[in-house]
PDB file of C-alpha atoms in Angstrom:
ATOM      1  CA  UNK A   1      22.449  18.149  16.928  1.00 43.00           C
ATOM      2  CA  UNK A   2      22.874  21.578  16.792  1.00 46.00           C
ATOM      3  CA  UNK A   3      20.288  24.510  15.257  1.00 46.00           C
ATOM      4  CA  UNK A   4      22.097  24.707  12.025  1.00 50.00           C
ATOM      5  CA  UNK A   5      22.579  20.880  11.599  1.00 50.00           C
ATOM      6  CA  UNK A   6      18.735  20.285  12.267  1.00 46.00           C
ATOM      7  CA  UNK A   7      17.327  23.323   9.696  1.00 47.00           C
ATOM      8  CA  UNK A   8      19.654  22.269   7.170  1.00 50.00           C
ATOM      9  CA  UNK A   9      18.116  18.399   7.340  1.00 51.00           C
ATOM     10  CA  UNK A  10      14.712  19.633   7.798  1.00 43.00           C
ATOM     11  CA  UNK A  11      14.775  22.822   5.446  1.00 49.00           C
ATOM     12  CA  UNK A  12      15.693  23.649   2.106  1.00 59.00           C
ATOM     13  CA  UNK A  13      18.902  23.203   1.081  1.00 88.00           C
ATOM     14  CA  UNK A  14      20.503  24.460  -2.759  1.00 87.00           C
ATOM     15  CA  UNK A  15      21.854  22.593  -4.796  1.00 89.00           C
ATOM     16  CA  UNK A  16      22.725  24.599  -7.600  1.00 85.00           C
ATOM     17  CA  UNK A  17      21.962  27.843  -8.906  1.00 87.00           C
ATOM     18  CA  UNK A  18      21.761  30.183 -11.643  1.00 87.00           C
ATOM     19  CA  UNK A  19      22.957  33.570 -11.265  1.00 86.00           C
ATOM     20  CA  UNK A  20      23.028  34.370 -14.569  1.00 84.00           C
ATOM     21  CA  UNK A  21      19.390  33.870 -15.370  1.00 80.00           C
ATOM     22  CA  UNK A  22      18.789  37.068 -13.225  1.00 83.00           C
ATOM     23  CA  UNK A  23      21.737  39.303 -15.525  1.00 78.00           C
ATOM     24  CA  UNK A  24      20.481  38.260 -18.583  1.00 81.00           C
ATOM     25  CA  UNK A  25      16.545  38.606 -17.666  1.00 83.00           C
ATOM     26  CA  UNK A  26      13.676  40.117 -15.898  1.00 82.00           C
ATOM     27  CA  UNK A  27      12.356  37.372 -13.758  1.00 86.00           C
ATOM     28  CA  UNK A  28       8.229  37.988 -14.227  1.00 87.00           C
ATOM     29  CA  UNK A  29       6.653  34.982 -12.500  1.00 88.00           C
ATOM     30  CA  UNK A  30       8.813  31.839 -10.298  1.00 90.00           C
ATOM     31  CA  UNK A  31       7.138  28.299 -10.153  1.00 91.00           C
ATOM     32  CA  UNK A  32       8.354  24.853  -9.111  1.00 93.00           C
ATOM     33  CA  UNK A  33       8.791  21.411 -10.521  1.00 93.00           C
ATOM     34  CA  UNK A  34       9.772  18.271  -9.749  1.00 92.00           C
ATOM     35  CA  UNK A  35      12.451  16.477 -11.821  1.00 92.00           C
ATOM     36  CA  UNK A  36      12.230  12.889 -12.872  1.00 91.00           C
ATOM     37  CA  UNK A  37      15.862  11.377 -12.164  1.00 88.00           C
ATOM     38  CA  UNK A  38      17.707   8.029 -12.068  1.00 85.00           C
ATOM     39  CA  UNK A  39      19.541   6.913  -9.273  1.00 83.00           C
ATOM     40  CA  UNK A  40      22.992   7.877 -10.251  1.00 83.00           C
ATOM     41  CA  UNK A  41      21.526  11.058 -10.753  1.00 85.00           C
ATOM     42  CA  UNK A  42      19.839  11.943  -7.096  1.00 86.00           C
ATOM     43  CA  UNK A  43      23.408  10.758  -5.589  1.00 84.00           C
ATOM     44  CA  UNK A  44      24.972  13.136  -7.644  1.00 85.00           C
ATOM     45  CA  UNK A  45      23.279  15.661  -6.398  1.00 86.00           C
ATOM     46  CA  UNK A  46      23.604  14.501  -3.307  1.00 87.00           C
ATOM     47  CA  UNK A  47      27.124  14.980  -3.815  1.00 85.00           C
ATOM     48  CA  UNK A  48      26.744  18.647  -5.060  1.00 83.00           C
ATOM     49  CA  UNK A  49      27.787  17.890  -8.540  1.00 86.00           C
ATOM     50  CA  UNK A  50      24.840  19.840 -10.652  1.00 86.00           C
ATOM     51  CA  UNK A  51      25.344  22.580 -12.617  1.00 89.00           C
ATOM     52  CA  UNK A  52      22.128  24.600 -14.721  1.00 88.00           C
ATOM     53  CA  UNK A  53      23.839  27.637 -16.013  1.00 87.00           C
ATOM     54  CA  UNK A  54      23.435  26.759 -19.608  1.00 88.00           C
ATOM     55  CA  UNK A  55      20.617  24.947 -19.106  1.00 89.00           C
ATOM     56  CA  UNK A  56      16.503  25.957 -20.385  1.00 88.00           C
ATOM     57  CA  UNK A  57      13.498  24.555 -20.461  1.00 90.00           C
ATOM     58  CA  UNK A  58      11.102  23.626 -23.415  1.00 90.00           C
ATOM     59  CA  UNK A  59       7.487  22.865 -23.441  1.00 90.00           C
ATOM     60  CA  UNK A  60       6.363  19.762 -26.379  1.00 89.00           C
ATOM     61  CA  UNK A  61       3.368  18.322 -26.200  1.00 89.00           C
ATOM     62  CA  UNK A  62       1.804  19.930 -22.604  1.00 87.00           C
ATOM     63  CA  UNK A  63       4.742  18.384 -20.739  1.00 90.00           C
ATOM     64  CA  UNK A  64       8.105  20.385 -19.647  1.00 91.00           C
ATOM     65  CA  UNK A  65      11.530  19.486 -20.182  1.00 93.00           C
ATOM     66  CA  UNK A  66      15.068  20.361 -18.726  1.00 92.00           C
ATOM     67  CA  UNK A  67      18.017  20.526 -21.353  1.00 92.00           C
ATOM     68  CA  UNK A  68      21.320  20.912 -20.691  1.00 89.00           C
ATOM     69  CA  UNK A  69      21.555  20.564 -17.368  1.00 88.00           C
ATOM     70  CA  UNK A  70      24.910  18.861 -16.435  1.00 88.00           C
ATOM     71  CA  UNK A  71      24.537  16.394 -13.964  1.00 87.00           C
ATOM     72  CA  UNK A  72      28.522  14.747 -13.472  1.00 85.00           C
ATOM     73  CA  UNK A  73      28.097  10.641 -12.352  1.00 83.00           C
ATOM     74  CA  UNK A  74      30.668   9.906  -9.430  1.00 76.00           C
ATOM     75  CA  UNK A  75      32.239   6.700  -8.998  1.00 73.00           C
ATOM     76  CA  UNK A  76      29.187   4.912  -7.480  1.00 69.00           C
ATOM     77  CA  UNK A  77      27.592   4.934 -10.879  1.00 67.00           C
ATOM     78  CA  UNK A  78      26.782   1.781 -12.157  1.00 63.00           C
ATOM     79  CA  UNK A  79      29.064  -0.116 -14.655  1.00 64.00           C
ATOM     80  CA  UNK A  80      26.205  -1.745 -16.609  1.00 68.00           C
ATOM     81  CA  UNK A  81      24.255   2.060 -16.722  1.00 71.00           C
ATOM     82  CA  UNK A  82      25.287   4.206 -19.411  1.00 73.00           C
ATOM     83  CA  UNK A  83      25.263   7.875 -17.200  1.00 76.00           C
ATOM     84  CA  UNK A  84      24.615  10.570 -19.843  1.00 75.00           C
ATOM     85  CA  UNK A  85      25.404  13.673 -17.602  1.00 78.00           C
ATOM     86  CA  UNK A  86      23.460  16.195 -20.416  1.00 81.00           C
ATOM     87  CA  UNK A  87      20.398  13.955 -20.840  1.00 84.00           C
ATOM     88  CA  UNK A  88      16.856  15.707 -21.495  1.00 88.00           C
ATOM     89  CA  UNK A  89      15.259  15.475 -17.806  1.00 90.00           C
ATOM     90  CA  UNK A  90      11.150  15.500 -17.791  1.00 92.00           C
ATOM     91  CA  UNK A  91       9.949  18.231 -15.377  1.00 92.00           C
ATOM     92  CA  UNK A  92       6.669  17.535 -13.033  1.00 92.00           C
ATOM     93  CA  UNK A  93       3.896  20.132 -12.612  1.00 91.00           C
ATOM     94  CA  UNK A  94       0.675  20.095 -12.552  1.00 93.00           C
ATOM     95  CA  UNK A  95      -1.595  20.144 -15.658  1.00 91.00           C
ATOM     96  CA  UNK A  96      -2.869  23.808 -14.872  1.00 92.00           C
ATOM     97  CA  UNK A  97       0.507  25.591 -14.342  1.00 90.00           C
ATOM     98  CA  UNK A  98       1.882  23.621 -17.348  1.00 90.00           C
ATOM     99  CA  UNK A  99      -1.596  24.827 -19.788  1.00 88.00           C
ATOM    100  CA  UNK A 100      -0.855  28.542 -18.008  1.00 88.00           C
ATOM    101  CA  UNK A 101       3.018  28.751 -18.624  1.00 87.00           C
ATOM    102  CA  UNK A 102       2.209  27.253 -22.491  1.00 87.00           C
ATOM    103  CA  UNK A 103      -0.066  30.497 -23.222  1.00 84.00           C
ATOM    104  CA  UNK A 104       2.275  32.930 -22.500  1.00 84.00           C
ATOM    105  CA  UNK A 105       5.492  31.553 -23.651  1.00 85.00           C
ATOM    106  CA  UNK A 106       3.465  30.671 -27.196  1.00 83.00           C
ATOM    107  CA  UNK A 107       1.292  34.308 -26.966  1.00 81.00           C
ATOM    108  CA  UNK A 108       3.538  36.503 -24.725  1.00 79.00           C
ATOM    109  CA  UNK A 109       7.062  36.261 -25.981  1.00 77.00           C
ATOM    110  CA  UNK A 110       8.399  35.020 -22.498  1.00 85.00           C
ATOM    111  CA  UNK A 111      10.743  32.393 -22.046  1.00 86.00           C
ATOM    112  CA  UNK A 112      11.327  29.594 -19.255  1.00 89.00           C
ATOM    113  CA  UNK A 113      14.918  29.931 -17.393  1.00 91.00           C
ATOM    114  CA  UNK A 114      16.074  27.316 -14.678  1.00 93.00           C
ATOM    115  CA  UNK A 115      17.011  29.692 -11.884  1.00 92.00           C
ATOM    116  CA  UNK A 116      18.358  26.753  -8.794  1.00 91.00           C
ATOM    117  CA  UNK A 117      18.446  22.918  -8.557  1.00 91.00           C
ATOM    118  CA  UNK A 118      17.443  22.825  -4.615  1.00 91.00           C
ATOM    119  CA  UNK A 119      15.981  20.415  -1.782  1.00 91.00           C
ATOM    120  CA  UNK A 120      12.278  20.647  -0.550  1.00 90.00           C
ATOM    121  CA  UNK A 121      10.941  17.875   2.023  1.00 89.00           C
ATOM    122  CA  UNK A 122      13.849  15.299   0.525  1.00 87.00           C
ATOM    123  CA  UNK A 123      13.086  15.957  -3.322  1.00 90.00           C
ATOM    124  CA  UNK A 124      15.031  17.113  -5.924  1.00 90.00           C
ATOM    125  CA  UNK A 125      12.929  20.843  -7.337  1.00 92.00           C
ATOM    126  CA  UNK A 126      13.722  23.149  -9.800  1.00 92.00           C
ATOM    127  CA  UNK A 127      12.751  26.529  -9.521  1.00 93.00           C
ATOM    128  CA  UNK A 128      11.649  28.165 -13.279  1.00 93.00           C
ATOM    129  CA  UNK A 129      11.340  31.619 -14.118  1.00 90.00           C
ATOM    130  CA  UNK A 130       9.401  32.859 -16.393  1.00 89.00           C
ATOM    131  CA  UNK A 131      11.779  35.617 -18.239  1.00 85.00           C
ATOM    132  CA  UNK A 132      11.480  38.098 -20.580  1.00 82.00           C
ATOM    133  CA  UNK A 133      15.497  39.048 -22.204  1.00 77.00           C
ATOM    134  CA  UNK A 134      16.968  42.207 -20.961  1.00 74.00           C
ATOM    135  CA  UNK A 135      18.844  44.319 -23.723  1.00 76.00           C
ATOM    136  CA  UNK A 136      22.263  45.496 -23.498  1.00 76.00           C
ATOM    137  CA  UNK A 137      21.287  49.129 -21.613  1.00 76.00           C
ATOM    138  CA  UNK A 138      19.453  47.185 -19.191  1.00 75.00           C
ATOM    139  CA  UNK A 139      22.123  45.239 -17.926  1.00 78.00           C
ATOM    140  CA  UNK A 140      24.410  48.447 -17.840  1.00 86.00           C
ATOM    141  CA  UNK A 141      21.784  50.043 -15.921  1.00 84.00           C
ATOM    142  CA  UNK A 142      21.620  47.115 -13.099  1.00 81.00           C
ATOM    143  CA  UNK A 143      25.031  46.936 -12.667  1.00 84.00           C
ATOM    144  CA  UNK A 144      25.053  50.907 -12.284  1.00 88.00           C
ATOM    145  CA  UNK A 145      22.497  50.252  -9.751  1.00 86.00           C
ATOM    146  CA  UNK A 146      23.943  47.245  -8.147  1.00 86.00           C
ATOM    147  CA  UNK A 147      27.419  49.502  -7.498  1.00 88.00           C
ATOM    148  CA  UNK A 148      25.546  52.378  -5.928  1.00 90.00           C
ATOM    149  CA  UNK A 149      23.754  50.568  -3.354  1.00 91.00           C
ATOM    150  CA  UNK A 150      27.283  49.040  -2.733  1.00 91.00           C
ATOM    151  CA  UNK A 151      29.199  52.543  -2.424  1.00 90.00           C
ATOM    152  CA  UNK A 152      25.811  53.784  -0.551  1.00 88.00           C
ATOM    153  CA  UNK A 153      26.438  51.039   2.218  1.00 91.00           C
ATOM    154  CA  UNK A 154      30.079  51.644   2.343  1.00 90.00           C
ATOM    155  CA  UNK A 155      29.682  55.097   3.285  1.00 89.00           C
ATOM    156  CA  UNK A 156      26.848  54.676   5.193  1.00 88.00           C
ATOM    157  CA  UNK A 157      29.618  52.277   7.481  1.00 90.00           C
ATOM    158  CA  UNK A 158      32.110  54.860   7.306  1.00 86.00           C
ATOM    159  CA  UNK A 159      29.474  57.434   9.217  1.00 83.00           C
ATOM    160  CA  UNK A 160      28.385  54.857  11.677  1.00 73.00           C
TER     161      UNK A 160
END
């Protein structure tokens, strides 16, 4: 087996990911959760077939929950099991993070944003962010940013 065979079986591997979580907010704080899933489900992701861009999360009643995350069943989906690929998917964490994250969405303003759908240790984790929404100017000024640093290294090149 060679090295990147045996890091991708024993490492993380992504599944899916967000990249317009980070455009449309400032990332604060990142935490992880488990995801509670049905069968069809983990062999769909197994497959690749996950996709969280329009997807958030919502606390009710001290527990966390994934909506909108589009999961799409493959042909080794059950007849006799309805597959509902936008179900409402119950997020594990533990009791403190979950009584930490519900003060400052409720008192701070900040919102929960899925950022990637990855792999850790053979389990299905979702990474969160906790965001606050960037305005209009913001954005302008990371893609302003984002194409300096890209012209920078481009001329930087040339000189080498």
């Amino acid at each position: 087996m060679s090295k990147k065979e045996d890091n991708k079986k024993d490492g993380d591997r992504r599944i899916a990911e967000n990249r317009r979580a980070r455009h449309d907010y400032f990332i604060e704080e990142s935490h992880e959760a488990g995801l509670m899933l049905q069968g069809w489900e983990v062999k769909s992701l197994r497959e690749g077939r996950a996709q969280i861009t329009e997807a958030y999360v919502v606390l009710k009643n001290r527990e966390a929950w994934l909506i909108g995350a589009h999961f799409t069943p493959g042909k080794h989906t059950c007849t006799h099991e309805i597959a509902d690929s936008t179900r409402t998917r119950k997020l594990l964490m533990h009791e403190r993070e979950l009584s930490m994250l519900v003060g400052k969405v409720e008192r701070a303003g900040y919102t929960l944003v899925p950022l990637d759908l990855h792999w850790t240790r053979g389990r299905a984790k979702l990474q969160i962010g906790l965001a606050k929404g960037k305005k209009q100017h913001d954005k302008r000024a990371d893609l302003k940013d984002r194409d300096w640093q890209r012209d920078k290294e481009r001329i930087m090149r040339k000189r080498a």
